[in-house]
C-alpha cells in the first residue's frame, strides 16, 4: 500500500485542508509532521465548517487514527481548546483516534511573549510572524532546553527542564524589558494540563512502524508551504521548520522510504501572508479581485493575503526540492470570468532572464516577473467533477501549468466542498 506525503508548494494557504481531508478517506493514519497552531486549515463537510490549526485534518473522519508527530511544536492550551471546539461540533476525539508523539516539544506562554516582543521591537525588517511562539519554541528545541510531552510525566524532570529553560529566557527577557517568568505559576499550569496531554502520548515512531507493517496506508500532512521552509524558502521571511517533504521522515520517526508519493498542493494563482518578496504580486484591481473571489483571509490570523498571478518558476522549484510526483491544483474556479490570464514563466535580474528564484534576499526582492499571456474563459469551473465539466480554455490553462512546472496534475479542486474534486491520478495507487 502506498503512503502519501502532502506539502504546500507555494507560501501556504493552498487548500491543503480540503485535499488532506479528501485523501484521508483512503488512508488509515493521518500524521502531522511539522509546524504549530499557526497553520490554518478550513474543511467544509456536508455544509459544516471545521477550522483546524493544530490537529491533523483527518480528525473529522471516523475510524481514522490522527497523529501529531515530534516535528510539530505543540501549545498544550491551544490543543485543549481545539479539541473542545471540535467535540462541540460533534467530532469524536479520544486516545484511540488521536496520538501525540512523546518527544513533541511544547510551546509555552513565554514563547508567545518573546515572539511578540521581538517582532514589535524589530526596527529593521519585520518577519510577519503570527506571534504564537512557534519560532522561539523551535529555537529552544535545537538549543536543547525545551520541555517535551514526556517530561510532564515526572515533576523532578520537569524541574530540571524549567531550570535550564528559564536561565536562558529570563536573560533574554531582561534585555527586552520583560519581567522574569513566574516559574511556580508556569509549573503549576503545566502540571494541571499534563494529564490531558499524557493521555494521548505514545511512541509514535513505533506505532507508525507497526501500522505500516500491517499494510495500513499513512498520509503525512505538512503545514505552511515550501516557500516558507527555513532552508529553501524566502529567508528570513520564513517559518522556523522545514516545510518540504523531507521533514515527513524526521517529523514522525519514519525513514524516508516510508513515503511512496509526494503530492504538492498548488493554488491556481499565488498568495502570500506577511512580509517578504513576491515577484508576481498584483497591487491593483486584479489582485483585489483575486483576493475577494478567493476569500483570501488567513484562517488563524484573519490577515488579508497578498495576491498575484500563478508563478510557474516558484512551483517548479519547490516541486523539485520536495520530489513532488503530482500536484493538486486548487481554486481554479477563482479564475472564472477573467478575459485574460497571465503566468509567470521567468524573471529578469540585472538585465538577464533567469528560470529560478535566487537565494540572496536582495536579489529576490529585485527580480521582475516575465509573463506569458493566456486567454481566459467565460464559463464556470465551480463544482466541476470531471474534465467534461470544464471549459476548453480552463483545460488549456491546466495543461500549460503542467508543462511549465514539469509535474502532472493528480487532483483538481473546483470548490471548498469535499466532493468537488476531479481525480486524475490516485496517489495511493502508486
Short mmCIF file of C-alpha atoms in Angstrom, two decimals:
data_model
loop_
_atom_site.label_atom_id
_atom_site.label_comp_id
_atom_site.label_asym_id
_atom_site.label_seq_id
_atom_site.Cartn_x
_atom_site.Cartn_y
_atom_site.Cartn_z
CA UNK A 1 0.00 0.00 0.00
CA UNK A 2 1.36 3.42 -0.95
CA UNK A 3 1.94 6.09 1.70
CA UNK A 4 1.42 9.70 0.63
CA UNK A 5 3.03 12.94 1.81
CA UNK A 6 1.13 16.19 1.25
CA UNK A 7 3.01 19.50 1.21
CA UNK A 8 2.16 23.02 0.17
CA UNK A 9 4.16 24.06 -2.89
CA UNK A 10 3.73 27.83 -2.54
CA UNK A 11 3.61 30.12 0.53
CA UNK A 12 0.92 28.13 2.29
CA UNK A 13 -2.86 28.61 2.18
CA UNK A 14 -3.04 26.42 -0.94
CA UNK A 15 -6.05 24.42 0.27
CA UNK A 16 -4.22 21.53 1.95
CA UNK A 17 -7.01 21.01 4.46
CA UNK A 18 -9.60 20.00 1.89
CA UNK A 19 -7.17 17.82 -0.07
CA UNK A 20 -5.90 16.03 3.03
CA UNK A 21 -9.48 15.52 4.18
CA UNK A 22 -10.40 14.14 0.74
CA UNK A 23 -7.38 11.81 0.73
CA UNK A 24 -7.94 10.74 4.34
CA UNK A 25 -10.97 8.75 3.21
CA UNK A 26 -8.46 6.44 1.50
CA UNK A 27 -5.94 6.47 4.37
CA UNK A 28 -5.87 4.65 7.70
CA UNK A 29 -3.50 7.01 9.53
CA UNK A 30 -3.06 10.78 9.11
CA UNK A 31 0.18 12.13 10.59
CA UNK A 32 1.02 15.82 11.00
CA UNK A 33 4.81 16.24 10.87
CA UNK A 34 5.77 19.92 11.39
CA UNK A 35 4.56 23.39 12.28
CA UNK A 36 2.41 24.57 15.15
CA UNK A 37 -1.02 26.06 15.73
CA UNK A 38 -0.29 28.81 13.22
CA UNK A 39 -1.32 26.52 10.37
CA UNK A 40 -4.92 27.22 9.38
CA UNK A 41 -6.94 24.55 7.57
CA UNK A 42 -10.61 25.05 6.72
CA UNK A 43 -12.69 21.97 5.95
CA UNK A 44 -16.27 22.01 4.63
CA UNK A 45 -18.01 18.68 5.22
CA UNK A 46 -21.69 18.39 4.34
CA UNK A 47 -22.15 22.10 4.96
CA UNK A 48 -20.35 22.04 8.32
CA UNK A 49 -17.24 24.22 8.51
CA UNK A 50 -14.31 23.00 10.60
CA UNK A 51 -11.35 25.28 11.25
CA UNK A 52 -8.21 23.46 12.36
CA UNK A 53 -4.92 24.95 13.47
CA UNK A 54 -3.07 22.10 15.17
CA UNK A 55 -4.93 18.83 14.78
CA UNK A 56 -4.47 16.72 11.63
CA UNK A 57 -7.18 17.27 9.02
CA UNK A 58 -8.20 13.61 9.22
CA UNK A 59 -9.55 14.14 12.73
CA UNK A 60 -13.03 14.82 11.35
CA UNK A 61 -13.11 11.36 9.74
CA UNK A 62 -14.44 8.44 11.76
CA UNK A 63 -12.37 5.29 12.02
CA UNK A 64 -9.04 7.00 11.31
CA UNK A 65 -6.00 7.44 13.54
CA UNK A 66 -4.69 11.01 13.67
CA UNK A 67 -1.13 11.64 14.82
CA UNK A 68 0.78 14.72 15.95
CA UNK A 69 4.42 13.95 15.21
CA UNK A 70 7.55 15.08 17.01
CA UNK A 71 8.30 17.60 14.24
CA UNK A 72 5.35 19.68 15.47
CA UNK A 73 5.63 22.20 18.30
CA UNK A 74 2.54 21.90 20.47
CA UNK A 75 0.80 24.53 22.59
CA UNK A 76 -0.98 22.50 25.31
CA UNK A 77 -3.70 25.04 25.89
CA UNK A 78 -4.35 25.60 22.19
CA UNK A 79 -4.59 21.81 21.87
CA UNK A 80 -7.20 21.57 24.63
CA UNK A 81 -9.21 24.44 23.17
CA UNK A 82 -9.23 22.95 19.67
CA UNK A 83 -10.23 19.52 20.92
CA UNK A 84 -13.07 21.04 22.96
CA UNK A 85 -14.26 23.11 19.99
CA UNK A 86 -14.35 20.12 17.65
CA UNK A 87 -16.12 17.98 20.22
CA UNK A 88 -18.71 20.74 20.39
CA UNK A 89 -19.22 20.24 16.64
CA UNK A 90 -19.81 16.52 17.15
CA UNK A 91 -16.31 15.20 16.32
CA UNK A 92 -15.30 12.17 18.38
CA UNK A 93 -11.78 12.57 19.81
CA UNK A 94 -10.12 10.10 22.15
CA UNK A 95 -6.70 8.43 22.70
CA UNK A 96 -7.94 5.73 20.31
CA UNK A 97 -8.34 8.25 17.48
CA UNK A 98 -5.56 10.74 18.28
CA UNK A 99 -1.94 10.32 19.39
CA UNK A 100 0.82 12.79 20.28
CA UNK A 101 4.48 11.81 19.98
CA UNK A 102 6.10 11.66 23.40
CA UNK A 103 9.07 13.68 22.17
CA UNK A 104 6.97 16.57 20.86
CA UNK A 105 8.28 19.97 22.10
CA UNK A 106 5.85 22.28 23.88
CA UNK A 107 5.04 25.90 23.15
CA UNK A 108 4.78 27.74 26.47
CA UNK A 109 3.31 31.20 27.20
CA UNK A 110 6.84 32.61 27.41
CA UNK A 111 7.40 31.67 23.76
CA UNK A 112 4.49 33.76 22.56
CA UNK A 113 5.53 36.67 24.75
CA UNK A 114 9.05 36.55 23.35
CA UNK A 115 7.78 36.20 19.79
CA UNK A 116 5.58 39.30 20.06
CA UNK A 117 8.14 41.36 21.95
CA UNK A 118 10.89 40.72 19.41
CA UNK A 119 8.62 41.47 16.46
CA UNK A 120 7.39 44.73 17.95
CA UNK A 121 10.97 45.79 18.79
CA UNK A 122 12.29 44.86 15.36
CA UNK A 123 13.12 48.15 13.64
CA UNK A 124 14.96 46.61 10.70
CA UNK A 125 12.64 44.19 8.88
CA UNK A 126 9.60 42.52 10.40
CA UNK A 127 9.24 38.83 9.61
CA UNK A 128 5.44 38.80 9.74
CA UNK A 129 5.23 36.15 12.46
CA UNK A 130 1.82 35.22 13.86
CA UNK A 131 3.18 35.87 17.36
CA UNK A 132 2.13 32.45 18.65
CA UNK A 133 5.56 31.36 19.83
CA UNK A 134 6.33 28.93 17.03
CA UNK A 135 9.80 30.27 16.24
CA UNK A 136 11.02 30.59 19.84
CA UNK A 137 9.76 27.06 20.58
CA UNK A 138 11.81 25.66 17.70
CA UNK A 139 14.81 27.69 18.90
CA UNK A 140 14.57 26.03 22.31
CA UNK A 141 14.29 22.62 20.67
CA UNK A 142 17.58 22.97 18.82
CA UNK A 143 19.07 24.75 21.85
CA UNK A 144 18.38 21.58 23.88
CA UNK A 145 16.38 23.36 26.54
CA UNK A 146 12.80 22.59 25.53
CA UNK A 147 10.08 20.93 27.61
CA UNK A 148 8.70 17.89 25.80
CA UNK A 149 5.46 15.99 26.34
CA UNK A 150 7.20 13.08 28.09
CA UNK A 151 8.74 15.48 30.65
CA UNK A 152 5.28 16.18 32.06
CA UNK A 153 5.12 12.66 33.50
CA UNK A 154 7.71 13.38 36.19
CA UNK A 155 7.83 16.51 38.36
CA UNK A 156 11.57 16.19 39.05
CA UNK A 157 12.38 16.00 35.34
CA UNK A 158 10.13 18.96 34.67
CA UNK A 159 12.02 20.96 37.31
CA UNK A 160 15.31 20.30 35.53
CA UNK A 161 13.85 21.28 32.16
CA UNK A 162 12.38 24.51 33.54
CA UNK A 163 15.64 25.48 35.27
CA UNK A 164 17.58 25.19 32.03
CA UNK A 165 14.85 26.90 30.00
CA UNK A 166 14.37 29.88 32.32
CA UNK A 167 18.10 30.51 32.73
CA UNK A 168 18.05 31.32 29.04
CA UNK A 169 14.70 33.08 28.80
CA UNK A 170 14.96 35.32 31.86
CA UNK A 171 18.19 36.76 30.47
CA UNK A 172 16.50 37.40 27.12
CA UNK A 173 13.50 38.97 28.80
CA UNK A 174 15.65 41.41 30.77
CA UNK A 175 17.12 42.66 27.52
CA UNK A 176 13.61 43.23 26.12
CA UNK A 177 12.31 44.91 29.25
CA UNK A 178 10.08 41.99 30.23
CA UNK A 179 9.60 40.70 33.76
CA UNK A 180 11.08 37.35 34.75
CA UNK A 181 8.90 34.29 34.16
CA UNK A 182 6.68 33.21 37.06
CA UNK A 183 8.30 29.80 37.42
CA UNK A 184 5.90 28.47 40.05
CA UNK A 185 2.89 29.58 38.04
CA UNK A 186 4.25 28.04 34.84
CA UNK A 187 4.99 24.72 36.52
CA UNK A 188 1.55 24.65 38.13
CA UNK A 189 -0.11 25.31 34.77
CA UNK A 190 1.90 22.51 33.14
CA UNK A 191 1.12 20.03 35.90
CA UNK A 192 -2.56 20.88 35.53
CA UNK A 193 -2.62 20.23 31.78
CA UNK A 194 -0.23 17.26 31.98
CA UNK A 195 -2.87 14.52 32.48
CA UNK A 196 -4.71 15.69 29.35
CA UNK A 197 -1.64 15.56 27.10
CA UNK A 198 -0.21 12.38 28.61
CA UNK A 199 -3.44 10.54 27.86
CA UNK A 200 -2.64 10.94 24.15
CA UNK A 201 1.15 10.45 24.39
CA UNK A 202 2.67 7.48 22.59
CA UNK A 203 5.97 6.39 20.98
CA UNK A 204 4.57 7.44 17.62
CA UNK A 205 7.56 6.17 15.64
CA UNK A 206 6.78 2.66 16.92
CA UNK A 207 3.04 2.88 16.33
CA UNK A 208 3.56 4.10 12.76
CA UNK A 209 6.08 1.34 12.05
CA UNK A 210 3.58 -1.27 13.28
CA UNK A 211 0.75 0.22 11.23
CA UNK A 212 2.93 0.32 8.13
CA UNK A 213 3.99 -3.29 8.62
CA UNK A 214 0.34 -4.24 8.93
CA UNK A 215 -0.32 -2.73 5.49
CA UNK A 216 -2.12 0.43 6.61
CA UNK A 217 -2.00 3.49 4.40
CA UNK A 218 -0.34 6.50 6.01
CA UNK A 219 -0.98 10.08 4.95
CA UNK A 220 1.72 12.55 6.03
CA UNK A 221 0.35 16.08 6.41
CA UNK A 222 2.54 19.16 6.17
CA UNK A 223 1.73 22.71 7.22
CA UNK A 224 2.50 26.10 5.67
CA UNK A 225 4.24 25.88 2.27
CA UNK A 226 7.61 25.04 0.73
CA UNK A 227 8.45 28.71 0.14
CA UNK A 228 8.32 29.19 3.92
CA UNK A 229 10.89 26.44 4.52
CA UNK A 230 13.65 27.61 6.86
CA UNK A 231 16.31 26.34 4.42
CA UNK A 232 14.77 26.72 0.96
CA UNK A 233 12.17 29.45 1.47
CA UNK A 234 12.41 33.22 1.05
CA UNK A 235 14.70 33.55 4.08
CA UNK A 236 14.42 35.27 6.54
CA UNK A 237 10.70 35.68 5.79
CA UNK A 238 10.03 32.02 6.54
CA UNK A 239 8.72 29.77 9.28
CA UNK A 240 11.07 28.05 11.74
CA UNK A 241 10.76 24.48 10.49
CA UNK A 242 11.36 22.50 7.32
CA UNK A 243 8.12 22.53 5.35
CA UNK A 244 9.36 20.39 2.46
CA UNK A 245 8.60 16.68 2.08
CA UNK A 246 11.87 15.52 3.63
CA UNK A 247 10.55 16.59 7.03
CA UNK A 248 7.89 13.86 6.91
CA UNK A 249 10.56 11.32 7.88
CA UNK A 250 12.24 13.13 10.77
CA UNK A 251 8.98 14.72 11.94
CA UNK A 252 7.34 11.35 12.59
CA UNK A 253 10.22 8.94 13.20
CA UNK A 254 9.84 7.05 9.94
CA UNK A 255 12.57 6.57 7.36
CA UNK A 256 12.43 8.39 4.01
CA UNK A 257 11.50 5.14 2.33
CA UNK A 258 8.11 5.27 4.05
CA UNK A 259 6.90 7.94 1.61
CA UNK A 260 5.85 6.48 -1.75
CA UNK A 261 4.20 9.53 -3.34
CA UNK A 262 4.60 13.25 -2.62
CA UNK A 263 1.63 15.40 -3.55
CA UNK A 264 2.19 19.15 -3.84
CA UNK A 265 -0.79 21.41 -3.23
CA UNK A 266 -0.80 24.34 -5.64
CA UNK A 267 -3.27 27.21 -5.94
CA UNK A 268 -4.23 28.25 -9.49
CA UNK A 269 -2.85 31.70 -8.68
CA UNK A 270 -0.43 32.83 -5.96
CA UNK A 271 -0.95 34.26 -2.47
CA UNK A 272 1.24 35.18 0.45
CA UNK A 273 0.61 36.32 4.03
CA UNK A 274 3.04 38.61 5.81
CA UNK A 275 6.29 40.18 4.72
CA UNK A 276 8.83 39.09 2.12
CA UNK A 277 9.42 39.02 -1.65
CA UNK A 278 6.56 38.17 -4.01
CA UNK A 279 7.61 38.61 -7.67
CA UNK A 280 4.17 38.10 -9.23
CA UNK A 281 2.23 40.20 -6.71
CA UNK A 282 -0.56 42.39 -8.07
CA UNK A 283 -1.20 45.65 -6.25
CA UNK A 284 -4.10 46.60 -8.47
CA UNK A 285 -7.75 45.83 -9.18
CA UNK A 286 -6.90 42.36 -10.48
CA UNK A 287 -5.10 41.47 -7.26
CA UNK A 288 -8.07 42.78 -5.30
CA UNK A 289 -10.45 40.73 -7.47
CA UNK A 290 -8.47 37.54 -6.86
CA UNK A 291 -8.49 38.20 -3.12
CA UNK A 292 -12.21 38.92 -2.99
CA UNK A 293 -13.22 35.93 -5.12
CA UNK A 294 -10.83 33.59 -3.31
CA UNK A 295 -11.79 34.91 0.14
CA UNK A 296 -8.13 35.35 0.85
CA UNK A 297 -8.01 35.92 4.57
CA UNK A 298 -5.97 33.83 6.99
CA UNK A 299 -7.88 31.07 8.82
CA UNK A 300 -5.88 31.64 12.01
CA UNK A 301 -4.97 35.34 11.93
CA UNK A 302 -7.65 36.84 9.71
CA UNK A 303 -4.90 38.74 7.91
CA UNK A 304 -5.52 39.69 4.28
CA UNK A 305 -3.40 37.71 1.84
CA UNK A 306 -1.36 39.33 -0.90
CA UNK A 307 -2.41 38.02 -4.34
CA UNK A 308 -0.82 37.61 -7.75
CA UNK A 309 -0.71 35.55 -10.93
CA UNK A 310 0.43 31.94 -10.95
CA UNK A 311 4.21 31.74 -10.64
CA UNK A 312 5.42 28.65 -12.51
CA UNK A 313 9.05 29.40 -11.64
CA UNK A 314 8.45 29.06 -7.93
CA UNK A 315 6.27 25.96 -8.19
CA UNK A 316 8.73 24.20 -10.49
CA UNK A 317 11.46 24.95 -7.94
CA UNK A 318 9.51 23.70 -4.91
CA UNK A 319 8.33 20.58 -6.72
CA UNK A 320 11.96 19.73 -7.43
CA UNK A 321 13.11 20.31 -3.85
CA UNK A 322 10.27 18.22 -2.36
CA UNK A 323 10.36 15.49 -5.01
CA UNK A 324 6.72 16.12 -5.90
CA UNK A 325 5.29 13.38 -8.13
CA UNK A 326 1.97 15.12 -8.79
CA UNK A 327 0.10 18.27 -7.79
CA UNK A 328 -3.37 19.03 -6.55
CA UNK A 329 -4.41 22.24 -8.30
CA UNK A 330 -6.89 24.17 -6.16
CA UNK A 331 -9.17 27.20 -6.53
CA UNK A 332 -9.36 27.01 -10.31
CA UNK A 333 -12.87 28.45 -10.03
CA UNK A 334 -11.48 31.77 -8.74
CA UNK A 335 -10.15 32.41 -12.27
CA UNK A 336 -13.63 32.03 -13.84
CA UNK A 337 -14.62 35.09 -15.85
CA UNK A 338 -11.18 36.63 -16.41
CA UNK A 339 -10.81 37.66 -20.05
CA UNK A 340 -7.04 37.36 -19.82
CA UNK A 341 -4.76 35.37 -17.56
CA UNK A 342 -1.04 35.62 -17.00
CA UNK A 343 1.51 33.04 -15.84
CA UNK A 344 4.96 33.98 -14.61
CA UNK A 345 7.42 31.90 -16.66
CA UNK A 346 10.72 33.52 -15.65
CA UNK A 347 12.40 36.51 -14.01
CA UNK A 348 14.57 39.38 -15.11
CA UNK A 349 17.51 40.19 -12.88
CA UNK A 350 20.04 42.86 -13.84
CA UNK A 351 19.02 42.62 -17.48
CA UNK A 352 19.28 38.83 -17.71
CA UNK A 353 16.41 36.34 -17.73
CA UNK A 354 16.63 33.51 -15.18
CA UNK A 355 14.44 30.47 -14.54
CA UNK A 356 14.74 30.14 -10.76
CA UNK A 357 14.41 32.28 -7.63
CA UNK A 358 17.90 33.22 -6.42
CA UNK A 359 18.92 32.59 -2.82
CA UNK A 360 20.16 36.08 -1.91
CA UNK A 361 17.40 38.13 -0.27
CA UNK A 362 18.30 41.36 -2.06
CA UNK A 363 18.16 39.58 -5.42
CA UNK A 364 14.82 38.01 -4.54
CA UNK A 365 13.49 41.49 -3.83
CA UNK A 366 14.73 42.82 -7.21
CA UNK A 367 13.60 40.13 -9.65
CA UNK A 368 10.90 41.17 -12.11
CA UNK A 369 8.36 38.68 -13.47
CA UNK A 370 8.27 37.64 -17.11
CA UNK A 371 4.70 36.76 -18.08
CA UNK A 372 3.03 34.57 -20.65
CA UNK A 373 -0.49 35.71 -21.52
CA UNK A 374 -3.35 33.26 -21.98
CA UNK A 375 -6.97 33.65 -22.94
CA UNK A 376 -9.39 33.28 -20.04
CA UNK A 377 -12.80 31.61 -20.05
CA UNK A 378 -16.36 32.85 -19.63
CA UNK A 379 -17.85 29.59 -18.41
CA UNK A 380 -17.67 28.24 -14.89
CA UNK A 381 -15.43 25.60 -13.34
CA UNK A 382 -17.08 25.85 -9.92
CA UNK A 383 -18.28 22.46 -8.73
CA UNK A 384 -16.84 20.57 -11.71
CA UNK A 385 -16.24 16.87 -11.01
CA UNK A 386 -14.96 15.71 -14.40
CA UNK A 387 -12.91 17.08 -17.28
CA UNK A 388 -16.09 17.23 -19.35
CA UNK A 389 -17.47 19.84 -16.94
CA UNK A 390 -14.59 22.25 -17.61
CA UNK A 391 -14.47 24.95 -20.29
CA UNK A 392 -11.93 24.15 -23.01
CA UNK A 393 -9.79 27.16 -22.16
CA UNK A 394 -9.66 26.11 -18.49
CA UNK A 395 -8.28 22.73 -19.57
CA UNK A 396 -5.66 24.52 -21.68
CA UNK A 397 -4.66 26.56 -18.63
CA UNK A 398 -4.24 23.42 -16.51
CA UNK A 399 -2.22 21.68 -19.22
CA UNK A 400 0.03 24.71 -19.61
CA UNK A 401 0.65 24.79 -15.86
CA UNK A 402 1.70 21.13 -16.02
CA UNK A 403 4.15 21.86 -18.85
CA UNK A 404 5.70 24.85 -17.12
CA UNK A 405 6.24 23.21 -13.73
CA UNK A 406 7.27 19.83 -15.15
CA UNK A 407 4.80 17.96 -12.99
CA UNK A 408 1.37 16.41 -13.75
CA UNK A 409 -1.92 17.28 -12.09
CA UNK A 410 -3.13 14.41 -9.92
CA UNK A 411 -6.15 16.19 -8.42
CA UNK A 412 -8.12 19.26 -9.43
CA UNK A 413 -10.22 21.12 -6.85
CA UNK A 414 -13.06 23.34 -8.04
CA UNK A 415 -14.66 24.49 -4.77
CA UNK A 416 -14.20 24.16 -0.99
CA UNK A 417 -16.65 21.24 -0.96
CA UNK A 418 -15.02 17.86 -0.48
CA UNK A 419 -16.66 16.16 -3.47
CA UNK A 420 -15.95 18.95 -5.96
CA UNK A 421 -12.69 17.28 -6.92
CA UNK A 422 -11.50 15.73 -10.18
CA UNK A 423 -9.27 12.71 -9.64
CA UNK A 424 -6.71 12.31 -12.41
CA UNK A 425 -4.25 10.02 -10.64
CA UNK A 426 -4.80 8.37 -7.27
CA UNK A 427 -1.65 8.92 -5.15
CA UNK A 428 -2.44 5.86 -3.04
CA UNK A 429 -2.47 3.63 -6.12
CA UNK A 430 1.22 4.16 -6.86
#
